[in-house]
Each structure stands twice: as C-alpha cells, then as structure tokens.
mmCIF file of C-alpha atoms and ligand atoms in Angstrom:
data_model
loop_
_atom_site.group_PDB
_atom_site.id
_atom_site.type_symbol
_atom_site.label_atom_id
_atom_site.label_comp_id
_atom_site.label_asym_id
_atom_site.label_seq_id
_atom_site.Cartn_x
_atom_site.Cartn_y
_atom_site.Cartn_z
ATOM 1 C CA MET P 1 21.147 -40.724 221.762
ATOM 2 C CA THR P 2 18.820 -43.127 223.574
ATOM 3 C CA LYS P 3 18.620 -42.501 227.301
ATOM 4 C CA GLY P 4 16.993 -44.256 230.221
ATOM 5 C CA PHE P 5 16.940 -44.470 233.979
ATOM 6 C CA VAL P 6 19.087 -46.974 235.872
ATOM 7 C CA PHE P 7 19.445 -47.380 239.619
ATOM 8 C CA ASP P 8 22.552 -49.548 239.746
ATOM 9 C CA VAL P 9 25.266 -51.101 237.631
ATOM 10 C CA ARG P 10 26.853 -54.009 239.493
ATOM 11 C CA ARG P 11 30.124 -55.506 238.266
ATOM 12 C CA TYR P 12 31.323 -59.050 239.027
ATOM 13 C CA ALA P 13 27.749 -60.275 239.512
ATOM 14 C CA ILE P 14 27.665 -64.064 239.908
ATOM 15 C CA HIS P 15 23.978 -64.631 240.737
ATOM 16 C CA ASP P 16 22.430 -63.056 237.659
ATOM 17 C CA GLY P 17 23.109 -65.643 234.986
ATOM 18 C CA PRO P 18 26.111 -67.768 233.972
ATOM 19 C CA GLY P 19 29.719 -66.735 234.571
ATOM 20 C CA ILE P 20 30.911 -63.341 235.700
ATOM 21 C CA ARG P 21 28.490 -60.653 234.603
ATOM 22 C CA THR P 22 27.668 -56.997 234.815
ATOM 23 C CA ALA P 23 24.103 -56.497 236.025
ATOM 24 C CA VAL P 24 22.400 -53.314 234.866
ATOM 25 C CA PHE P 25 19.314 -52.441 236.912
ATOM 26 C CA LEU P 26 16.717 -50.361 235.112
ATOM 27 C CA LYS P 27 14.183 -48.238 237.001
ATOM 28 C CA GLY P 28 10.446 -48.817 236.985
ATOM 29 C CA CYS P 29 8.285 -51.861 237.673
ATOM 30 C CA PRO P 30 4.598 -52.549 236.946
ATOM 31 C CA LEU P 31 4.369 -54.830 240.007
ATOM 32 C CA SER P 32 4.403 -53.839 243.658
ATOM 33 C CA CYS P 33 5.189 -57.150 245.381
ATOM 34 C CA TRP P 34 4.765 -57.010 249.134
ATOM 35 C CA TRP P 35 8.213 -58.556 249.665
ATOM 36 C CA CYS P 36 10.132 -56.541 247.043
ATOM 37 C CA HIS P 37 13.710 -56.160 248.290
ATOM 38 C CA ASN P 38 14.467 -53.386 245.802
ATOM 39 C CA PRO P 39 11.670 -50.885 246.499
ATOM 40 C CA GLU P 40 13.882 -48.121 245.080
ATOM 41 C CA SER P 41 13.470 -49.832 241.699
ATOM 42 C CA GLN P 42 9.707 -49.464 241.501
ATOM 43 C CA ALA P 43 9.157 -45.817 240.518
ATOM 44 C CA PRO P 44 10.069 -45.010 236.908
ATOM 45 C CA GLY P 45 12.246 -41.970 237.738
ATOM 46 C CA PRO P 46 14.850 -41.057 240.383
ATOM 47 C CA GLU P 47 13.833 -41.128 244.055
ATOM 48 C CA MET P 48 15.349 -39.659 247.186
ATOM 49 C CA ILE P 49 16.671 -42.039 249.833
ATOM 50 C CA PHE P 50 17.185 -40.599 253.315
ATOM 51 C CA ARG P 51 19.240 -42.520 255.891
ATOM 52 C CA GLU P 52 18.330 -40.709 259.060
ATOM 53 C CA GLY P 53 21.030 -42.401 261.143
ATOM 54 C CA ARG P 54 23.752 -40.796 259.020
ATOM 55 C CA CYS P 55 22.374 -37.259 259.167
ATOM 56 C CA ILE P 56 24.600 -34.848 261.131
ATOM 57 C CA ALA P 57 22.041 -32.023 260.977
ATOM 58 C CA CYS P 58 24.395 -29.691 259.117
ATOM 59 C CA GLY P 59 21.563 -28.088 257.135
ATOM 60 C CA ALA P 60 23.483 -28.051 253.844
ATOM 61 C CA CYS P 61 20.664 -29.837 252.024
ATOM 62 C CA VAL P 62 18.091 -27.282 253.183
ATOM 63 C CA GLU P 63 20.263 -24.444 251.898
ATOM 64 C CA ALA P 64 20.867 -26.220 248.577
ATOM 65 C CA CYS P 65 17.256 -27.009 247.752
ATOM 66 C CA PRO P 66 16.068 -24.687 244.966
ATOM 67 C CA GLU P 67 12.422 -25.639 245.536
ATOM 68 C CA ARG P 68 12.278 -24.876 249.280
ATOM 69 C CA ALA P 69 11.135 -28.475 249.679
ATOM 70 C CA LEU P 70 13.152 -28.843 252.893
ATOM 71 C CA SER P 71 13.196 -27.062 256.224
ATOM 72 C CA ARG P 72 14.845 -27.891 259.573
ATOM 73 C CA ASP P 73 13.208 -29.344 262.657
ATOM 74 C CA ALA P 74 14.088 -28.348 266.231
ATOM 75 C CA LYS P 75 17.231 -30.529 266.088
ATOM 76 C CA GLY P 76 18.329 -29.057 262.773
ATOM 77 C CA ARG P 77 17.421 -32.131 260.761
ATOM 78 C CA PRO P 78 15.772 -31.823 257.351
ATOM 79 C CA VAL P 79 12.006 -32.218 257.191
ATOM 80 C CA ALA P 80 9.423 -31.329 254.554
ATOM 81 C CA GLY P 81 9.397 -27.646 253.655
ATOM 82 C CA LEU P 82 6.959 -25.361 251.899
ATOM 83 C CA GLY P 83 7.714 -26.448 248.330
ATOM 84 C CA SER P 84 7.549 -29.797 246.548
ATOM 85 C CA CYS P 85 10.552 -31.949 245.767
ATOM 86 C CA ALA P 86 11.496 -31.856 242.070
ATOM 87 C CA ARG P 87 13.950 -34.774 242.472
ATOM 88 C CA CYS P 88 16.795 -32.675 241.158
ATOM 89 C CA GLY P 89 19.383 -34.238 243.490
ATOM 90 C CA ALA P 90 20.903 -30.908 244.585
ATOM 91 C CA CYS P 91 20.504 -31.842 248.259
ATOM 92 C CA ALA P 92 22.201 -35.218 247.812
ATOM 93 C CA ALA P 93 25.095 -33.564 245.992
ATOM 94 C CA VAL P 94 25.977 -31.445 249.051
ATOM 95 C CA CYS P 95 25.359 -34.127 251.696
ATOM 96 C CA TYR P 96 28.857 -35.324 252.444
ATOM 97 C CA ALA P 97 27.551 -37.515 255.283
ATOM 98 C CA GLU P 98 25.774 -39.475 252.499
ATOM 99 C CA ALA P 99 22.508 -39.380 254.415
ATOM 100 C CA ARG P 100 20.720 -38.265 251.250
ATOM 101 C CA ARG P 101 21.189 -40.200 248.052
ATOM 102 C CA MET P 102 19.341 -40.308 244.756
ATOM 103 C CA ALA P 103 18.180 -43.780 243.722
ATOM 104 C CA GLY P 104 18.283 -43.689 239.963
ATOM 105 C CA ARG P 105 20.103 -41.662 237.353
ATOM 106 C CA GLU P 106 19.624 -40.933 233.714
ATOM 107 C CA ALA P 107 22.214 -42.507 231.438
ATOM 108 C CA THR P 108 22.807 -42.958 227.735
ATOM 109 C CA VAL P 109 23.293 -46.323 226.071
ATOM 110 C CA GLU P 110 26.907 -45.353 225.366
ATOM 111 C CA GLU P 111 27.559 -44.574 229.035
ATOM 112 C CA ILE P 112 26.134 -47.913 230.174
ATOM 113 C CA MET P 113 27.979 -49.848 227.483
ATOM 114 C CA ALA P 114 31.268 -48.194 228.499
ATOM 115 C CA GLU P 115 30.727 -49.610 232.002
ATOM 116 C CA VAL P 116 29.713 -53.017 230.671
ATOM 117 C CA GLU P 117 32.700 -53.288 228.339
ATOM 118 C CA ARG P 118 35.214 -52.732 231.133
ATOM 119 C CA ASP P 119 34.883 -56.399 232.105
ATOM 120 C CA ALA P 120 34.719 -57.925 228.632
ATOM 121 C CA ALA P 121 37.822 -60.050 229.354
ATOM 122 C CA PHE P 122 36.087 -61.628 232.379
ATOM 123 C CA TYR P 123 33.003 -62.454 230.321
ATOM 124 C CA GLU P 124 35.091 -64.327 227.777
ATOM 125 C CA ARG P 125 36.991 -66.328 230.372
ATOM 126 C CA SER P 126 33.998 -67.194 232.563
ATOM 127 C CA GLY P 127 31.213 -67.588 230.007
ATOM 128 C CA GLY P 128 29.548 -64.481 231.446
ATOM 129 C CA GLY P 129 28.106 -61.341 229.947
ATOM 130 C CA VAL P 130 25.591 -58.644 230.727
ATOM 131 C CA THR P 131 22.254 -59.025 232.526
ATOM 132 C CA PHE P 132 19.548 -56.402 232.267
ATOM 133 C CA SER P 133 17.457 -56.427 235.399
ATOM 134 C CA GLY P 134 15.322 -54.070 237.420
ATOM 135 C CA GLY P 135 12.731 -53.084 238.312
ATOM 136 C CA GLU P 136 11.328 -54.407 235.097
ATOM 137 C CA PRO P 137 13.602 -53.649 232.120
ATOM 138 C CA LEU P 138 10.751 -54.089 229.631
ATOM 139 C CA MET P 139 9.176 -50.918 231.088
ATOM 140 C CA GLN P 140 11.856 -48.925 229.220
ATOM 141 C CA ILE P 141 11.536 -50.793 225.972
ATOM 142 C CA ASP P 142 13.378 -48.310 223.708
ATOM 143 C CA PHE P 143 16.313 -48.105 226.128
ATOM 144 C CA LEU P 144 16.389 -51.877 226.610
ATOM 145 C CA ASP P 145 16.206 -52.486 222.855
ATOM 146 C CA ALA P 146 19.176 -50.175 222.277
ATOM 147 C CA LEU P 147 21.198 -51.745 225.115
ATOM 148 C CA LEU P 148 20.593 -55.269 223.840
ATOM 149 C CA ARG P 149 21.437 -54.228 220.296
ATOM 150 C CA ALA P 150 24.689 -52.626 221.459
ATOM 151 C CA SER P 151 25.606 -55.693 223.540
ATOM 152 C CA ARG P 152 24.920 -58.029 220.670
ATOM 153 C CA GLY P 153 26.953 -55.780 218.366
ATOM 154 C CA ARG P 154 29.925 -56.217 220.697
ATOM 155 C CA GLY P 155 29.490 -59.997 220.947
ATOM 156 C CA ILE P 156 28.488 -59.914 224.636
ATOM 157 C CA HIS P 157 26.223 -62.663 226.003
ATOM 158 C CA THR P 158 22.881 -61.172 227.097
ATOM 159 C CA ALA P 159 20.458 -62.184 229.832
ATOM 160 C CA LEU P 160 17.163 -60.504 230.687
ATOM 161 C CA ASP P 161 15.812 -60.730 234.232
ATOM 162 C CA THR P 162 12.090 -60.080 233.854
ATOM 163 C CA CYS P 163 8.837 -60.406 235.762
ATOM 164 C CA GLY P 164 7.168 -61.107 232.417
ATOM 165 C CA TYR P 165 4.411 -58.539 232.872
ATOM 166 C CA ALA P 166 4.714 -56.605 229.619
ATOM 167 C CA PRO P 167 2.873 -56.239 226.305
ATOM 168 C CA ARG P 168 3.625 -59.148 223.996
ATOM 169 C CA GLU P 169 4.817 -56.648 221.342
ATOM 170 C CA SER P 170 7.574 -55.478 223.697
ATOM 171 C CA ILE P 171 8.761 -59.023 224.296
ATOM 172 C CA ASP P 172 8.592 -59.882 220.596
ATOM 173 C CA ARG P 173 10.637 -56.796 219.800
ATOM 174 C CA ILE P 174 13.644 -57.823 221.905
ATOM 175 C CA ARG P 175 13.505 -61.592 222.393
ATOM 176 C CA GLY P 176 15.756 -62.300 219.403
ATOM 177 C CA MET P 177 18.571 -60.371 221.119
ATOM 178 C CA VAL P 178 18.338 -62.217 224.453
ATOM 179 C CA ASP P 179 20.493 -65.325 224.973
ATOM 180 C CA LEU P 180 18.883 -66.270 228.273
ATOM 181 C CA PHE P 181 15.668 -65.266 230.022
ATOM 182 C CA LEU P 182 15.749 -65.200 233.823
ATOM 183 C CA TYR P 183 12.008 -65.283 234.358
ATOM 184 C CA ASP P 184 10.465 -64.558 237.754
ATOM 185 C CA ILE P 185 7.463 -66.629 238.757
ATOM 186 C CA LYS P 186 5.829 -65.884 242.092
ATOM 187 C CA LEU P 187 2.384 -67.451 242.001
ATOM 188 C CA VAL P 188 0.225 -69.016 239.328
ATOM 189 C CA ASP P 189 -3.095 -68.364 241.106
ATOM 190 C CA ASP P 190 -4.445 -65.209 239.464
ATOM 191 C CA ALA P 191 -6.442 -63.828 242.418
ATOM 192 C CA ARG P 192 -3.557 -64.286 244.876
ATOM 193 C CA HIS P 193 -1.137 -62.788 242.384
ATOM 194 C CA ARG P 194 -3.341 -59.710 241.998
ATOM 195 C CA GLU P 195 -3.632 -59.334 245.754
ATOM 196 C CA LEU P 196 0.095 -59.640 246.475
ATOM 197 C CA THR P 197 1.711 -58.006 243.453
ATOM 198 C CA GLY P 198 -1.008 -55.668 242.171
ATOM 199 C CA VAL P 199 -1.311 -57.336 238.738
ATOM 200 C CA ALA P 200 -2.751 -60.498 237.179
ATOM 201 C CA SER P 201 -0.613 -63.613 236.687
ATOM 202 C CA GLU P 202 -2.330 -64.591 233.427
ATOM 203 C CA PRO P 203 -0.291 -62.398 231.034
ATOM 204 C CA ILE P 204 2.904 -63.440 232.833
ATOM 205 C CA VAL P 205 2.112 -67.123 232.334
ATOM 206 C CA GLU P 206 1.030 -66.529 228.722
ATOM 207 C CA ASN P 207 4.229 -64.641 227.894
ATOM 208 C CA LEU P 208 6.310 -67.373 229.510
ATOM 209 C CA LEU P 209 4.615 -70.107 227.490
ATOM 210 C CA ALA P 210 5.033 -68.073 224.292
ATOM 211 C CA LEU P 211 8.765 -67.554 224.912
ATOM 212 C CA SER P 212 9.280 -71.253 225.397
ATOM 213 C CA ARG P 213 7.198 -72.086 222.291
ATOM 214 C CA HIS P 214 9.521 -69.781 220.342
ATOM 215 C CA GLY P 215 12.525 -71.780 221.551
ATOM 216 C CA HIS P 216 14.093 -69.303 223.989
ATOM 217 C CA ALA P 217 16.291 -70.554 226.817
ATOM 218 C CA ILE P 218 14.650 -69.886 230.181
ATOM 219 C CA ARG P 219 15.684 -70.156 233.828
ATOM 220 C CA LEU P 220 12.795 -69.640 236.216
ATOM 221 C CA ARG P 221 13.374 -67.694 239.418
ATOM 222 C CA PHE P 222 11.013 -68.564 242.255
ATOM 223 C CA PRO P 223 11.219 -66.214 245.266
ATOM 224 C CA VAL P 224 9.800 -68.263 248.130
ATOM 225 C CA ILE P 225 8.042 -66.048 250.657
ATOM 226 C CA PRO P 226 6.825 -67.567 253.946
ATOM 227 C CA GLY P 227 3.046 -67.512 254.264
ATOM 228 C CA ILE P 228 2.686 -66.234 250.697
ATOM 229 C CA ASN P 229 3.764 -68.966 248.270
ATOM 230 C CA ASP P 230 5.528 -71.655 250.316
ATOM 231 C CA ASP P 231 2.368 -73.783 250.624
ATOM 232 C CA GLU P 232 1.937 -77.107 248.845
ATOM 233 C CA LYS P 233 -0.625 -75.848 246.311
ATOM 234 C CA SER P 234 1.443 -72.839 245.189
ATOM 235 C CA VAL P 235 4.600 -74.926 244.780
ATOM 236 C CA GLN P 236 2.743 -77.691 242.924
ATOM 237 C CA GLU P 237 1.253 -75.135 240.508
ATOM 238 C CA ILE P 238 4.667 -73.668 239.771
ATOM 239 C CA GLY P 239 6.144 -77.157 239.316
ATOM 240 C CA ALA P 240 3.406 -78.081 236.834
ATOM 241 C CA LEU P 241 3.871 -74.868 234.862
ATOM 242 C CA ALA P 242 7.662 -75.206 234.808
ATOM 243 C CA SER P 243 7.523 -78.806 233.646
ATOM 244 C CA SER P 244 5.388 -77.768 230.659
ATOM 245 C CA LEU P 245 8.174 -75.529 229.278
ATOM 246 C CA PRO P 246 10.211 -77.337 226.604
ATOM 247 C CA THR P 247 13.124 -74.876 226.776
ATOM 248 C CA LEU P 248 13.463 -74.658 230.554
ATOM 249 C CA ILE P 249 17.055 -74.985 231.771
ATOM 250 C CA GLY P 250 16.211 -75.058 235.457
ATOM 251 C CA ILE P 251 14.526 -73.291 238.342
ATOM 252 C CA ASP P 252 16.232 -71.223 241.033
ATOM 253 C CA ILE P 253 14.621 -71.085 244.454
ATOM 254 C CA ILE P 254 15.312 -67.670 245.991
ATOM 255 C CA PRO P 255 14.612 -67.913 249.741
ATOM 256 C CA TYR P 256 13.029 -64.825 251.309
ATOM 257 C CA ASN P 257 15.256 -62.511 253.305
ATOM 258 C CA ARG P 258 14.450 -59.288 255.123
ATOM 259 C CA LEU P 259 17.424 -57.350 253.782
ATOM 260 C CA GLY P 260 15.210 -54.945 251.859
ATOM 261 C CA ALA P 261 12.940 -54.096 254.800
ATOM 262 C CA GLU P 262 14.903 -51.096 256.038
ATOM 263 C CA LYS P 263 14.971 -49.583 252.552
ATOM 264 C CA TYR P 264 11.249 -48.881 252.898
ATOM 265 C CA ALA P 265 11.841 -46.621 255.886
ATOM 266 C CA ARG P 266 14.552 -44.759 253.948
ATOM 267 C CA LEU P 267 12.055 -44.143 251.147
ATOM 268 C CA GLY P 268 9.326 -43.143 253.598
ATOM 269 C CA ARG P 269 7.096 -46.084 252.636
ATOM 270 C CA PRO P 270 5.448 -48.803 254.750
ATOM 271 C CA TYR P 271 6.753 -52.391 254.535
ATOM 272 C CA ARG P 272 3.869 -54.824 254.156
ATOM 273 C CA LEU P 273 5.555 -57.937 255.546
ATOM 274 C CA PRO P 274 6.900 -56.669 258.872
ATOM 275 C CA ASP P 275 6.399 -59.990 260.682
ATOM 276 C CA ALA P 276 7.432 -62.498 258.009
ATOM 277 C CA PRO P 277 9.810 -65.065 259.522
ATOM 278 C CA ALA P 278 12.844 -66.496 257.736
ATOM 279 C CA LEU P 279 12.195 -69.742 255.886
ATOM 280 C CA PRO P 280 13.672 -72.771 257.693
ATOM 281 C CA ALA P 281 16.293 -74.595 255.632
ATOM 282 C CA GLU P 282 14.249 -77.794 255.994
ATOM 283 C CA ARG P 283 11.228 -76.206 254.302
ATOM 284 C CA ILE P 284 13.378 -74.921 251.455
ATOM 285 C CA LYS P 285 14.688 -78.460 250.918
ATOM 286 C CA GLU P 286 11.124 -79.804 250.932
ATOM 287 C CA ILE P 287 10.106 -77.242 248.313
ATOM 288 C CA ALA P 288 13.118 -78.206 246.210
ATOM 289 C CA GLY P 289 11.987 -81.837 246.554
ATOM 290 C CA ILE P 290 8.462 -81.026 245.332
ATOM 291 C CA LEU P 291 9.826 -79.176 242.306
ATOM 292 C CA GLY P 292 12.331 -81.946 241.677
ATOM 293 C CA SER P 293 9.468 -84.464 241.563
ATOM 294 C CA PHE P 294 8.346 -82.723 238.361
ATOM 295 C CA GLY P 295 11.666 -83.672 236.771
ATOM 296 C CA LEU P 296 13.029 -80.132 237.072
ATOM 297 C CA HIS P 297 16.655 -79.185 237.604
ATOM 298 C CA VAL P 298 16.375 -77.258 240.881
ATOM 299 C CA ASN P 299 18.932 -74.901 242.358
ATOM 300 C CA ILE P 300 18.673 -73.193 245.740
ATOM 301 C CA GLY P 301 19.856 -69.603 245.557
ATOM 302 C CA GLY P 302 20.238 -67.182 242.649
HETATM 303 S S1 SF4 J 1 23.130 -32.354 254.137
HETATM 304 FE FE1 SF4 J 1 22.950 -34.489 254.795
HETATM 305 S S2 SF4 J 1 23.864 -34.532 256.834
HETATM 306 FE FE2 SF4 J 1 23.428 -32.363 256.381
HETATM 307 S S3 SF4 J 1 21.355 -32.036 257.226
HETATM 308 FE FE3 SF4 J 1 21.107 -32.605 255.091
HETATM 309 S S4 SF4 J 1 20.783 -34.857 255.168
HETATM 310 FE FE4 SF4 J 1 21.661 -34.240 257.143
HETATM 311 S S1 SF4 J 2 15.914 -33.438 245.311
HETATM 312 FE FE1 SF4 J 2 16.070 -31.224 244.750
HETATM 313 S S2 SF4 J 2 13.984 -30.442 245.076
HETATM 314 FE FE2 SF4 J 2 14.098 -32.416 246.138
HETATM 315 S S3 SF4 J 2 14.645 -31.895 248.251
HETATM 316 FE FE3 SF4 J 2 16.550 -32.347 247.155
HETATM 317 S S4 SF4 J 2 17.256 -30.323 246.404
HETATM 318 FE FE4 SF4 J 2 15.111 -30.095 246.989
#
C-alpha cells in the first residue's frame, strides 16, 4: 500500500484547474519562497501548528505529551519542555479548544482516492477532476505516481500544480498521466530566483520547455509579489518565456495577499515580507497588459 503525507484535501475547488475539482495538497517543497502563503506545506512531514489566541491554558496537552516536550508557563500555557517533540500529534488530539493542530497526515492512495471519488458526479458535469498540489507533489514521486495512476484508472481528469523544480526523471515518469500542468513561474532571473526562493530558476525553465516540447497542456501561474517580481524587466522576461511555449493555454496572474502571514507565527517561524504592501489593481492591470502584448491569454486570479 503506497502511502504519503498530505496537509489538506479540499473539495469543490474552483481555482485549481477547470470545472469543479478536488485539490489534494501534498507535503514537502524544495523551495522556500519568501511570500509562501502555505508555509505548513514546506516540511516533508507533519508539523505542529499552535494558535495561541485559542489556548485556554487547560494543560491537557502537557499531560498528554509522551516525550515531555511541553511544560506550562506561569499562566498555565504550554511552552517547550525538557524533551523534544516527536510530532506524534497526541497533544493536538486532546486539545478540544483546537489551539494545537497537526499540519499534515499520512494517508494511503486508497484513502485519498475514496475522498476524491465522492465528487465524481460533479467532475463529469462541470468538466472538473482532481488536482495534485502542494507543497511540491513531485517531492513524493512514488505517492504521486500511484495517485495519478489510480485517478486515470477511474477516468478522472488530472491536473498537477507544480513549481517545476524536480529531477527530469520524476517529471518524465508521471507526465503521461497528467491532463493539465498548472506550472508556477516566479522569476526567470536565476540569481534573483536563488535569493528569493532558495533554488535556481534554470532547471524550472528547462523542465517547462521540455514539457511543452513533448506536447503537454500548460497553464502558467504567475504570483505577482510587490517589490519582488512586479517590475517591468521581470514581467517582460516571463512574457517572453511564456510566448515561446507552443502548448501554453494561458497565464494566470495571482496577486499577492498577506493571508498566509499569520501562519508563520503559528509555526514559530519568521515571515520575511512583513512590510509588503498589497498590489494596486491598476498595477495588476498594467502587468496583464504587458503579458497580453506577447499574445498571451491572460487571466487575473487563480
Ligand atoms: S490542550 Fe490546547 S487549550 Fe489546553 S493548554 Fe494545551 S494548547 Fe492550550
Ligand atoms: S506532537 Fe507529540 S511529542 Fe510533540 S508536543 Fe505534541 S504530544 Fe508532545
């Protein structure tokens, strides 16, 4: 039985490919983008999320922890204890205030497919299907392969939402089972990409070009982050790259929002864009105009 780690399964998703879909979010990502709005997706295994505002200082989690990883502060709230957290989830299981929650769970292919199949009637009527997202689904290649195979076996339309940073062998292994690639492109400039995501852009661009050469349908997803990639040069570079793809269906502009910022505090991590402003609607329209000048079909939003 093939197993993997997922951090969410979202039904009735309408921004993750055509029609009504179920989006399955796999854990683990090789990138660490400064603006990531799903920081709980980045680590490969489960992580503890603590929402301090919900904590009623009952102490149940401290009692439940088998590793003595928790103790109580002067107000009775849980703080680090003597031991190390083994991410077992025992504390979250007893926290009825839902202040503690595990991000990520292990699941079998059969368990995920049972959830996906619940909405099969909606997929047929709406032209939808299943989207595997993340994190980066290609990080769990055996799990992803089995999920795609099972979806295909059931006649369900498949989309893969990917950052494209993966060994070519992994992509070659699954690309024949993917009906649509939702391919994230943040920056073409290699040095800037390394600085802001932690990895080079070159393999991402190479994998994208190879997918298109092989005839795969692609929608690009361009998260526009103020002060990061909303400048003329960055947009022009993405427009030029996109217009070189023979199988491109279109490009989605995803305007930056700060919704993920508070998740960093819950995970005990710093947020690296604390002062980023929202993007004015006018600037988003201008960016859409630049991309449109390359002859691209541009959509604002996911
Ligand atoms: S069990 Fe939940 S509510 Fe109670 S102390 Fe622990 S985190 Fe707070
Ligand atoms: S996840 Fe397990 S080991 Fe970690 S704090 Fe909670 S009970 Fe303790």
